[in-house]
mmCIF file of C-alpha atoms and ligand atoms in Angstrom:
data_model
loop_
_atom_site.group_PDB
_atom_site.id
_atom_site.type_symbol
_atom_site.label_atom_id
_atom_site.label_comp_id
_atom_site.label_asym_id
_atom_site.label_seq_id
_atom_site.Cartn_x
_atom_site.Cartn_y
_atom_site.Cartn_z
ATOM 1 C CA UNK A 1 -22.031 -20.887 2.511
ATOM 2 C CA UNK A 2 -25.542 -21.243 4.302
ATOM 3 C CA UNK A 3 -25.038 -21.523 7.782
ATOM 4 C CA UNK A 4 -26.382 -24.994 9.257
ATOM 5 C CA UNK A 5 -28.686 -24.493 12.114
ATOM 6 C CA UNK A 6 -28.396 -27.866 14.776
ATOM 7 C CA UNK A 7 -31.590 -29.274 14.876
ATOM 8 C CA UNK A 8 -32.439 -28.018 18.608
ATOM 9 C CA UNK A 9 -32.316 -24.614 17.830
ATOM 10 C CA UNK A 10 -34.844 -22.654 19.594
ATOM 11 C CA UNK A 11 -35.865 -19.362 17.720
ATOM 12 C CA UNK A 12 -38.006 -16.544 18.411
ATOM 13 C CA UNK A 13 -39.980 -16.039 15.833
ATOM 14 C CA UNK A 14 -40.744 -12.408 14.237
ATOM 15 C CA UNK A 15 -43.053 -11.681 11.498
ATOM 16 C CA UNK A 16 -42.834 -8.148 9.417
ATOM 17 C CA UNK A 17 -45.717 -7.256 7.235
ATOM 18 C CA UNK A 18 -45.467 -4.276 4.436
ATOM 19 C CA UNK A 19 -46.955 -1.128 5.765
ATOM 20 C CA UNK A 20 -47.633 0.347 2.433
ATOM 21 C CA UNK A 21 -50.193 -1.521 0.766
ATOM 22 C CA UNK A 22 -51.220 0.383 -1.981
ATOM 23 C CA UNK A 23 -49.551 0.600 -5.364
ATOM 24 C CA UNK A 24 -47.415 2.997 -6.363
ATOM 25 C CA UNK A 25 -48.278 2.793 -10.059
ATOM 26 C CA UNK A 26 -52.265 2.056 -10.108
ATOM 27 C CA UNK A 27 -53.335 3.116 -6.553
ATOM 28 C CA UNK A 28 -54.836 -1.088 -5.943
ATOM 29 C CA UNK A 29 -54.338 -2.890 -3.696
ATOM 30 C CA UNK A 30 -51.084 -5.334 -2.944
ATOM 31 C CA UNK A 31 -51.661 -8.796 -1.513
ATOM 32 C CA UNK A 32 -49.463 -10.783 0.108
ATOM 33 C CA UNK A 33 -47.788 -13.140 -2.402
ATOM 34 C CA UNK A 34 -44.941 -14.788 -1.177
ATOM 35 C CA UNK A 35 -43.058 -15.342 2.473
ATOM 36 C CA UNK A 36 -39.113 -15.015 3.206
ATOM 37 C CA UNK A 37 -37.305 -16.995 5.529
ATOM 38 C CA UNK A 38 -34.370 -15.351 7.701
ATOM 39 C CA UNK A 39 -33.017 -17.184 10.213
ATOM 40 C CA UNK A 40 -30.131 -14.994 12.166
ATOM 41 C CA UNK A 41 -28.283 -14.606 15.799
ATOM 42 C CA UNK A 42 -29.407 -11.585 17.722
ATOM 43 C CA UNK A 43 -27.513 -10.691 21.423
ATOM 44 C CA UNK A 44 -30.896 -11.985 22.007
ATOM 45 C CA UNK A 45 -30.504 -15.412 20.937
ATOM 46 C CA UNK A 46 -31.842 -17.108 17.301
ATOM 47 C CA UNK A 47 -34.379 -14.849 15.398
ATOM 48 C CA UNK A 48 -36.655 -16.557 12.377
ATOM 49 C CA UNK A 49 -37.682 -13.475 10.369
ATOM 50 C CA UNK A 50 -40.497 -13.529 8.485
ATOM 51 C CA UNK A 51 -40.878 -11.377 5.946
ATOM 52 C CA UNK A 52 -44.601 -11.014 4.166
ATOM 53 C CA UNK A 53 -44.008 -9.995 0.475
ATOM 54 C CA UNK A 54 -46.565 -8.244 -1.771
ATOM 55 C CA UNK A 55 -47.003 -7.361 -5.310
ATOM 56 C CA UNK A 56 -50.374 -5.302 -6.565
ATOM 57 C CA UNK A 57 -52.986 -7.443 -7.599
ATOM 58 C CA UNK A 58 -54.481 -6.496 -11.134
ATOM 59 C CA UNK A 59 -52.140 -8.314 -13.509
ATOM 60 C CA UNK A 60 -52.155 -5.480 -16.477
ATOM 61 C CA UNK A 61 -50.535 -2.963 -13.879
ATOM 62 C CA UNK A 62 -46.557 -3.272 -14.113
ATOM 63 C CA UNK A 63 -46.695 -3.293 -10.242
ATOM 64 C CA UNK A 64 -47.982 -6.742 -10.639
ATOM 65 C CA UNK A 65 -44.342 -7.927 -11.116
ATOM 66 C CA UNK A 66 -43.010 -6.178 -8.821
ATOM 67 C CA UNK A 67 -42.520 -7.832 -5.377
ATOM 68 C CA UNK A 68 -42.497 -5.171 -2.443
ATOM 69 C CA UNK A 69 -40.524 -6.507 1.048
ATOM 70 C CA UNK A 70 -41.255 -4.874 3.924
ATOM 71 C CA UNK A 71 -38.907 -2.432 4.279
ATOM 72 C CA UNK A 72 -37.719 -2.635 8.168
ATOM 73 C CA UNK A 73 -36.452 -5.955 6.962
ATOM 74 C CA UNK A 74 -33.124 -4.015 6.352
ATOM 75 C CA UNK A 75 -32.756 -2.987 9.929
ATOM 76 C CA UNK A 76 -32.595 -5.650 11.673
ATOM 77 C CA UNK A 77 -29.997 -7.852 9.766
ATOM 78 C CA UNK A 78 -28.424 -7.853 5.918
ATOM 79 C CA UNK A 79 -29.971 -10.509 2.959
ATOM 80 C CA UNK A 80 -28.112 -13.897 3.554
ATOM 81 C CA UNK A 81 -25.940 -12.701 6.499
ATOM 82 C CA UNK A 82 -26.152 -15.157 9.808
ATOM 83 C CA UNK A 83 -25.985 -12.752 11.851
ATOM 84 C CA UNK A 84 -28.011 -9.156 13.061
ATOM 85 C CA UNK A 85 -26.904 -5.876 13.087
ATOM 86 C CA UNK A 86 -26.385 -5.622 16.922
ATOM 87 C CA UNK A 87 -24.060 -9.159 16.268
ATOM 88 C CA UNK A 88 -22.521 -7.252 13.285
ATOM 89 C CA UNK A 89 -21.810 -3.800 15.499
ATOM 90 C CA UNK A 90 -20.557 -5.733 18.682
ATOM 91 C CA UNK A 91 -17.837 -7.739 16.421
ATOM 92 C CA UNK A 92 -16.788 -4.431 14.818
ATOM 93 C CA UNK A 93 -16.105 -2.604 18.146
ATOM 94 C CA UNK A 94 -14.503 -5.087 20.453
ATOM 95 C CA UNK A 95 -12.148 -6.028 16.773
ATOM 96 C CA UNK A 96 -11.551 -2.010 16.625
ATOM 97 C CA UNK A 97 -12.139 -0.189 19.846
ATOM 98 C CA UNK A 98 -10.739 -3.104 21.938
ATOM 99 C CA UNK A 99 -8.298 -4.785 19.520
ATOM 100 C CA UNK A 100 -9.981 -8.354 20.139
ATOM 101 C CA UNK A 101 -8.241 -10.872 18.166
ATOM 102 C CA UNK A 102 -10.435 -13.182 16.154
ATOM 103 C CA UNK A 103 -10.534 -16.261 18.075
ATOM 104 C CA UNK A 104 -11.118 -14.097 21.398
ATOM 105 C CA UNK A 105 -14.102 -12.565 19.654
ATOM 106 C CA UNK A 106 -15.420 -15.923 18.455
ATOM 107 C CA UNK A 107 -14.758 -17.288 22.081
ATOM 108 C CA UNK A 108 -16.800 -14.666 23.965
ATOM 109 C CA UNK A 109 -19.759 -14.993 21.505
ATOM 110 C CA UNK A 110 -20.194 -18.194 22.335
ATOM 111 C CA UNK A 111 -19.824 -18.049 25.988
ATOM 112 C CA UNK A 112 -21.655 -15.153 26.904
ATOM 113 C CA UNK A 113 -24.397 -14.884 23.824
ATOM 114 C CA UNK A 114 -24.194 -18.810 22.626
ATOM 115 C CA UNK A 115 -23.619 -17.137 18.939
ATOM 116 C CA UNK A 116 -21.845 -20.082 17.230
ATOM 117 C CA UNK A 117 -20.119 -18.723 13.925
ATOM 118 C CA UNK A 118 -16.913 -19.745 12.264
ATOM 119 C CA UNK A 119 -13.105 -17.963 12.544
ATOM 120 C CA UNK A 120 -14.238 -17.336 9.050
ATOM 121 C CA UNK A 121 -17.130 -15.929 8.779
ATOM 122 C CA UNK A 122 -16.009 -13.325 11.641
ATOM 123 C CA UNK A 123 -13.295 -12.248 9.218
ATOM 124 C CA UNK A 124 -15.617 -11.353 6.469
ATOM 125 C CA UNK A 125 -18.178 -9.603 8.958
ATOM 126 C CA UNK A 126 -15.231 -7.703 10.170
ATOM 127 C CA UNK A 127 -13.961 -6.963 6.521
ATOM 128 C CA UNK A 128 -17.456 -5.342 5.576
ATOM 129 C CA UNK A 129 -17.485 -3.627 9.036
ATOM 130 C CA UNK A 130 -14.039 -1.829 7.665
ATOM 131 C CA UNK A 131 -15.687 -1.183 4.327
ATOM 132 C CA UNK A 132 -18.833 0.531 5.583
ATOM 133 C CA UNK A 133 -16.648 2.391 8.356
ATOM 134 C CA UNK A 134 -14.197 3.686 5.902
ATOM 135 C CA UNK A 135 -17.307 4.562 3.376
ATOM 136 C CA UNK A 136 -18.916 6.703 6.501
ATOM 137 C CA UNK A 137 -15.502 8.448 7.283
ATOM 138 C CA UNK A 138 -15.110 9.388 3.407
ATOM 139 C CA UNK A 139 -18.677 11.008 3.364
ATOM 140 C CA UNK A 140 -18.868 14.476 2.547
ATOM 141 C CA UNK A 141 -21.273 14.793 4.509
ATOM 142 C CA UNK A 142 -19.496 13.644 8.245
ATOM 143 C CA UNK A 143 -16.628 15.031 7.355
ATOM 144 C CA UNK A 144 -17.653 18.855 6.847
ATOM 145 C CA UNK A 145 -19.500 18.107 10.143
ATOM 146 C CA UNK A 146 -16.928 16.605 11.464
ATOM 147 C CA UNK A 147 -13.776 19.880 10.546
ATOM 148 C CA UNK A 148 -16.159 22.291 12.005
ATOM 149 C CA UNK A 149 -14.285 24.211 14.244
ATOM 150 C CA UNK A 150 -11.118 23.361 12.269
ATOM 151 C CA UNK A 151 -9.343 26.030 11.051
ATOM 152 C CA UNK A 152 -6.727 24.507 8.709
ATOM 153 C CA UNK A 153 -4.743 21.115 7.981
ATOM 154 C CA UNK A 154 -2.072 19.185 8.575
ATOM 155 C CA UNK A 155 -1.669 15.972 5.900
ATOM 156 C CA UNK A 156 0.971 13.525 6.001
ATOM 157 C CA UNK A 157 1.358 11.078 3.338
ATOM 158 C CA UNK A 158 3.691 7.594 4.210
ATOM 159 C CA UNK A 159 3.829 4.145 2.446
ATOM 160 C CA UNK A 160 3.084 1.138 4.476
ATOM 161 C CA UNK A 161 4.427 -2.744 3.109
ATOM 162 C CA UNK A 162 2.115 -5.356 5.387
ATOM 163 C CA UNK A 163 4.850 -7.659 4.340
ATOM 164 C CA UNK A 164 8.257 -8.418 2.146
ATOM 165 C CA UNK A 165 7.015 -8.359 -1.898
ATOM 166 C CA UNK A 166 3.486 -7.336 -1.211
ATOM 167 C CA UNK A 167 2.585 -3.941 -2.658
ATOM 168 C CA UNK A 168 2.808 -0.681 -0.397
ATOM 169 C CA UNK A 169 -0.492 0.435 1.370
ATOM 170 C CA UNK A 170 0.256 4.381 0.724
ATOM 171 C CA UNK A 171 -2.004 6.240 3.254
ATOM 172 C CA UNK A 172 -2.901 9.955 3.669
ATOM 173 C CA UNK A 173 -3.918 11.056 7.395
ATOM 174 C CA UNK A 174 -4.996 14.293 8.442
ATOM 175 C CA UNK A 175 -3.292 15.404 11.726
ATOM 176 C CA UNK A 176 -5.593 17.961 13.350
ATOM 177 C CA UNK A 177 -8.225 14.999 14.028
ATOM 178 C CA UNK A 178 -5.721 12.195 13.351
ATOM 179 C CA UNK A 179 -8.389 10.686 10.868
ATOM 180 C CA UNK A 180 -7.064 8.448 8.410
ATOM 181 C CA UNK A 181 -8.512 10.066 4.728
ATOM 182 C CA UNK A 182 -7.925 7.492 2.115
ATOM 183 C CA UNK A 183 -5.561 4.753 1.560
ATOM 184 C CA UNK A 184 -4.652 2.693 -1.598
ATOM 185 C CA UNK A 185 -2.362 -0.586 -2.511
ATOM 186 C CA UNK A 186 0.247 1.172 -5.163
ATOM 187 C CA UNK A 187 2.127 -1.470 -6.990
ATOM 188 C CA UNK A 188 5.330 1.450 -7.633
ATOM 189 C CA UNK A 189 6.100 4.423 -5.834
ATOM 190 C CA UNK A 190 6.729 6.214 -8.859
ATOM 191 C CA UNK A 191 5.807 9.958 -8.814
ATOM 192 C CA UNK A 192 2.688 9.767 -11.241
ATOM 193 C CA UNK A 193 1.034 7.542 -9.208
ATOM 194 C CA UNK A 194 2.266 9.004 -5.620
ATOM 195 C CA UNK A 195 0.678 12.444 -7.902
ATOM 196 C CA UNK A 196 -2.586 11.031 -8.169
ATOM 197 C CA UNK A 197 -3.009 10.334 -4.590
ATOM 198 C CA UNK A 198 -1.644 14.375 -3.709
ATOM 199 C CA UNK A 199 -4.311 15.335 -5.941
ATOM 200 C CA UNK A 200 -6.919 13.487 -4.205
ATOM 201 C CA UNK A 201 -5.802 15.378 -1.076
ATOM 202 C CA UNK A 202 -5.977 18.273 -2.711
ATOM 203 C CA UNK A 203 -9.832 17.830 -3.928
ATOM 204 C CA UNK A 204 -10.443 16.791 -0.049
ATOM 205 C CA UNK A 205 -8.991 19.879 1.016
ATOM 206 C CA UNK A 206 -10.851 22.340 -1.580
ATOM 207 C CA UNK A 207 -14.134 20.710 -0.585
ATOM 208 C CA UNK A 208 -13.839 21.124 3.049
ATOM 209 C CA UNK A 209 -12.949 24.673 2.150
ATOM 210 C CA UNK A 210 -9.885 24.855 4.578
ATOM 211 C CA UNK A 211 -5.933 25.558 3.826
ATOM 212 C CA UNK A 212 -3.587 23.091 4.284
ATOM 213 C CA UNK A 213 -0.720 24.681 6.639
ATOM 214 C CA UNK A 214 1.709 21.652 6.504
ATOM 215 C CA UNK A 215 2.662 18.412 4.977
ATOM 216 C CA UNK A 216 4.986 16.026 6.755
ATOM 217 C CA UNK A 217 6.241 12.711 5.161
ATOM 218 C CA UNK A 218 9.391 10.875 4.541
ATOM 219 C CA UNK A 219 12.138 12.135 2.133
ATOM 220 C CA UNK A 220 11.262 9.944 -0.450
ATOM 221 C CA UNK A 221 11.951 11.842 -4.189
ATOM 222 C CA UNK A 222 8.014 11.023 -5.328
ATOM 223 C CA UNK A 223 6.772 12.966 -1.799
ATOM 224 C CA UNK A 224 9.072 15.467 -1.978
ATOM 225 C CA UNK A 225 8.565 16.881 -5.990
ATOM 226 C CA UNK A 226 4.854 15.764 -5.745
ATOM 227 C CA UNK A 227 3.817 17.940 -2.603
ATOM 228 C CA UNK A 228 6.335 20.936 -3.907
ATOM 229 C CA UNK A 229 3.988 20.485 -7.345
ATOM 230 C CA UNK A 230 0.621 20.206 -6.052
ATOM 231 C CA UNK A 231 0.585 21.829 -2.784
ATOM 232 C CA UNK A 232 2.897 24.517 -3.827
ATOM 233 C CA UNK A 233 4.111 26.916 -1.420
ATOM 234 C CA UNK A 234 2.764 24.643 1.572
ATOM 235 C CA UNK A 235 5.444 24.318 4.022
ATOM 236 C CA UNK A 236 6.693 19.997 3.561
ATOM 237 C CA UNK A 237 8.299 18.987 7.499
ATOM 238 C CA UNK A 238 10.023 15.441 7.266
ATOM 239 C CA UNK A 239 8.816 13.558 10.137
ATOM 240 C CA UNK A 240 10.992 12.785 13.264
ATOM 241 C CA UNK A 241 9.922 9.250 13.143
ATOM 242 C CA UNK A 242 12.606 8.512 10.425
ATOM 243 C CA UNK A 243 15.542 10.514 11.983
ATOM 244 C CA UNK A 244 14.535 9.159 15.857
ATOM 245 C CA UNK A 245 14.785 5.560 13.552
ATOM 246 C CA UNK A 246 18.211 5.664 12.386
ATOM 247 C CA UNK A 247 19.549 7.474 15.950
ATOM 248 C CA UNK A 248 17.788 4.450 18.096
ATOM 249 C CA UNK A 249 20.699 1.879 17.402
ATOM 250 C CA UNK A 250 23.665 4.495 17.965
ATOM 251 C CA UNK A 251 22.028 5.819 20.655
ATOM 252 C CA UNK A 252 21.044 2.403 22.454
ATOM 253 C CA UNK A 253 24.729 0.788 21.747
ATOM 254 C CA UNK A 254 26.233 3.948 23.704
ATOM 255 C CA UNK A 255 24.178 3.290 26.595
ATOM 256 C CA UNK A 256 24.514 0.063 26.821
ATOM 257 C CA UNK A 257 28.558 0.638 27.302
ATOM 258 C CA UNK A 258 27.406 3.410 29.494
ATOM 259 C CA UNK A 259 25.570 0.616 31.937
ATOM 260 C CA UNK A 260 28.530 -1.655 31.822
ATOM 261 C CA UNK A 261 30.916 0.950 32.866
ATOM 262 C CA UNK A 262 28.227 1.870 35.643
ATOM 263 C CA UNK A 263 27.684 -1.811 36.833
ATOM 264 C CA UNK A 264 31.511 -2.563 36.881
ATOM 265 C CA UNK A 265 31.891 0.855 39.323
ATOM 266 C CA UNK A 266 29.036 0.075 41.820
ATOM 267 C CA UNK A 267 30.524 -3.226 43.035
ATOM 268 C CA UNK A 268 31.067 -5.087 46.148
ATOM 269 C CA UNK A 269 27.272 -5.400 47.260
ATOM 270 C CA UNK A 270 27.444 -8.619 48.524
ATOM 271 C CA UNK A 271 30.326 -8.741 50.654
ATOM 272 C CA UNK A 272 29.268 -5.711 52.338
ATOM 273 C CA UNK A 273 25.364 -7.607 52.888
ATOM 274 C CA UNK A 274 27.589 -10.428 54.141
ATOM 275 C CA UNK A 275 29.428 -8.362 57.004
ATOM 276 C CA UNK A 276 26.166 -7.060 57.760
ATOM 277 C CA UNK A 277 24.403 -10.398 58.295
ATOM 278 C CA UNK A 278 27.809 -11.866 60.150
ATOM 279 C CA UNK A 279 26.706 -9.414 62.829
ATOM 280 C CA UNK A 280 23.155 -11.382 63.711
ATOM 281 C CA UNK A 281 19.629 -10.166 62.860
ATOM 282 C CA UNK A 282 19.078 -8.265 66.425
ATOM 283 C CA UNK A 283 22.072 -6.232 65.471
ATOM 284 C CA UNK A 284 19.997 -5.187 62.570
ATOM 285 C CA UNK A 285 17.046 -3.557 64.201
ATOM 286 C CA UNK A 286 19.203 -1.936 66.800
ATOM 287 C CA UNK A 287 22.361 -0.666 64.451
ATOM 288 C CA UNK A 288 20.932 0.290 61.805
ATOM 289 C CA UNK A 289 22.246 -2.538 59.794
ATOM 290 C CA UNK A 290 18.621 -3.238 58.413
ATOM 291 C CA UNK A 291 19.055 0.169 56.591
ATOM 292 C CA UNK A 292 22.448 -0.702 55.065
ATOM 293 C CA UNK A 293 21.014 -3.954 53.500
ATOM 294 C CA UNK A 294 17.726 -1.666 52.258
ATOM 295 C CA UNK A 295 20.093 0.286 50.541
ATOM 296 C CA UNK A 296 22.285 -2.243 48.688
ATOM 297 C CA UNK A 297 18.648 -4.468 47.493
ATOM 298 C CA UNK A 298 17.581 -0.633 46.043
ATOM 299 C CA UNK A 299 21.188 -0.188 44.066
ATOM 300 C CA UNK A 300 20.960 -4.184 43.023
ATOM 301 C CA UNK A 301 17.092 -3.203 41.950
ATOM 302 C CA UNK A 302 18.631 0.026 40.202
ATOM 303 C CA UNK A 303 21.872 -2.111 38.515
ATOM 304 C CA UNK A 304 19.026 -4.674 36.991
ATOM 305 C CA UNK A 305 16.472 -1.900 35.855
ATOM 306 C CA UNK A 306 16.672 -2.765 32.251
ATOM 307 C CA UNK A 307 13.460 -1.249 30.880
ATOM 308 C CA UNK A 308 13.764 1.706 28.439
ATOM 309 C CA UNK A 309 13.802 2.531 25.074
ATOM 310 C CA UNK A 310 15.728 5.172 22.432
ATOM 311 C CA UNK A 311 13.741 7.894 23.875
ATOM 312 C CA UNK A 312 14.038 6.540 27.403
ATOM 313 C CA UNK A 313 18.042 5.108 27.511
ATOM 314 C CA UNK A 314 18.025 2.588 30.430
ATOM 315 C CA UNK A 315 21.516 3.580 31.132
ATOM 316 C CA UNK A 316 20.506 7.272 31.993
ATOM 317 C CA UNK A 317 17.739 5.914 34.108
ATOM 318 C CA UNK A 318 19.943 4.282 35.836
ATOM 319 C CA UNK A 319 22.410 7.117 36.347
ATOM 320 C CA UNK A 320 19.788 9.332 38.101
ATOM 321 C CA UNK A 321 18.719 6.700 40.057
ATOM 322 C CA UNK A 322 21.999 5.813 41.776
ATOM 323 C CA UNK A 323 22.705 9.337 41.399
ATOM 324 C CA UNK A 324 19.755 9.777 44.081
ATOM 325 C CA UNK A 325 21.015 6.922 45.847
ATOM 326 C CA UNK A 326 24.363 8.679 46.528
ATOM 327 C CA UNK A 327 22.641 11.807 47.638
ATOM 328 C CA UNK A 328 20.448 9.810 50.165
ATOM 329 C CA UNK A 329 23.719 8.221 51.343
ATOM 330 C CA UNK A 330 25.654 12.073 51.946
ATOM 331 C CA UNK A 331 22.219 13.109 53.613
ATOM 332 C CA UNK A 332 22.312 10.407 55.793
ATOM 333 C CA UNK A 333 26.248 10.860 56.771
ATOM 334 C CA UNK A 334 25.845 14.749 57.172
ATOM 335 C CA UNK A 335 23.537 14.128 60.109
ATOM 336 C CA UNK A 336 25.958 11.991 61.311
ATOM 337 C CA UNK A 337 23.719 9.285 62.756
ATOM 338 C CA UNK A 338 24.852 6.318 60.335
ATOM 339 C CA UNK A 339 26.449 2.958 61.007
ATOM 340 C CA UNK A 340 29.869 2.407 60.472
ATOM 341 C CA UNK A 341 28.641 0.009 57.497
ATOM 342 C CA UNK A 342 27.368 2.912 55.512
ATOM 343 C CA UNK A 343 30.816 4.742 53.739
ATOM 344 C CA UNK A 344 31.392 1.736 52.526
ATOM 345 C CA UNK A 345 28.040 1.471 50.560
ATOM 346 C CA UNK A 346 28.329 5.206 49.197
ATOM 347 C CA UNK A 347 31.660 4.117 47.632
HETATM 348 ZN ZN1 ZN B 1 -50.782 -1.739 -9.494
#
């Protein structure tokens, strides 16, 4: 749909004119024949392009049909797009670089460049900024430039489903520079077509004239025949991600018990913080007794510390942490200058 301009709009106004104005078939002249209208946001604000189009002038040459744009038109923005190529680029790095969501985009356009476009049409500039980003990183060209230096290749191949009943994205990344090579919707993971996508790999490979030293996927039967066949003899890892997967929930239920046991030792913090504050708060400075309650608010901090993951168990966290505790507490009784409150705590 043509974007509707409010009435108030206030454009600059550019004019391109064909350099070139000879033809390329009978060496007249062109004249200008017809004008183009282009109206477009720039960072700048509104832009109305005019583009001068010629054709050659003597009606028996074929250049007479023939209507020549200038050709700088291109650079500046795309034919029918609202938008201009410095719009276009901005959109595609904050959505990429800075994982801006949609409406975030859309919201700082408009504040900070008063570009007014739909949710909608960001989504489709963002789609062909995908397209034309995935079409430069499968260029021959950038990417021999890009594996100089490399001197072999890791591949691993894995199938992605966006969501339950959709087809699996299967996608085949390079690990040396972590580039993504080429992905495709596959509608079964049956080994012919999982074959075809090896063999793709494969042609990559030969062209950027390098070995492939390893492939690492899941253990699924179409990987693990279809690498052994067309990559023969290249050494096929299975990758951690899948074992670390099923160990998370056996591993995270054991320390979980592990923290209960813990919390159900280290007890009795609050009646001890209650004898201390049943002495008065000058007693505190004086004694000591303002070190005793420091102590217990780090083991309640320590007891609450819930943060963690499979690879970081909360409950061992924990463990070192009052294990440090403890050894503050014996450092603190060896020098023999605690309160009387103190054994109490390291128990
Ligand atoms: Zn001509």
């Amino acid at each position: 749909m043509r974007y509707q301009w409010p009435s108030e709009t206030q454009f600059q106004e550019w004019t391109l004119v064909p350099e070139d104005r000879q033809c390329e078939m009978c060496g007249g002249p062109r004249h200008i024949c017809d004008h183009r209208h282009h109206r477009f946001f720039t960072l700048q604000g509104p832009v109305h392009l005019v583009s001068k189009l010629c054709r050659c002038v003597n009606p028996a040459c074929g250049g007479h049909h023939v209507t020549v744009s200038p050709p700088t038109e291109l650079n500046l923005t795309m034919p029918w797009w609202s938008i201009g190529w410095d719009v276009f680029a901005w959109i595609g790095h904050r959505r990429f670089a800075r994982h801006w969501s949609v409406p975030q985009i859309r919201a700082e356009l408009c504040d900070s460049y008063h570009v007014v476009i739909s949710a909608d049409a960001i989504e489709r500039y963002i789609a062909r900024y995908q397209t034309m980003v995935a079409a430069r990183h499968q260029d021959p060209t950038q990417m021999a430039q890009a594996y100089q230096g490399v001197a072999d290749l890791i591949l691993s191949i894995d199938g992605l489903q966006p969501e339950k009943g959709h087809e699996t994205l299967y996608v085949v990344r390079e690990l040396r520079l972590r580039r993504v090579w080429f992905a495709e919707p596959l509608l079964s993971s049956a080994a012919p077509e999982v074959q075809r996508l090896l063999e793709q790999a494969r042609q990559w490979a030969d062209r950027l004239g390098l070995p492939v030293r390893l492939w690492i996927s899941d253990k699924q039967e179409a990987f693990v025949s279809g690498i052994a066949q067309v990559f023969a003899g290249v050494p096929h890892r299975y990758c951690e991600n899948h074992f670390l997967r099923d160990l998370a929930k056996p591993v995270l239920e054991a320390d979980s018990k592990a923290k209960v046991a813990m919390r159900r030792k280290v007890r009795g913090l609050r009646s001890i913080e209650r004898d201390v504050l049943a002495e008065g708060p000058e007693k505190a400075e004086t004694d000591g007794n303002g070190v005793v309650l420091d102590y217990c608010a780090a083991v309640r901090g320590v007891l609450n510390d819930d943060h963690g993951g499979p690879l970081q168990p909360p409950g061992l966290k924990m463990a070192e942490a009052l294990g440090e505790i403890q050894s503050s507490l014996q450092r603190n009784l060896a020098t023999k200058k605690g309160g009387r409150h103190r054994s109490a705590c390291s128990d």
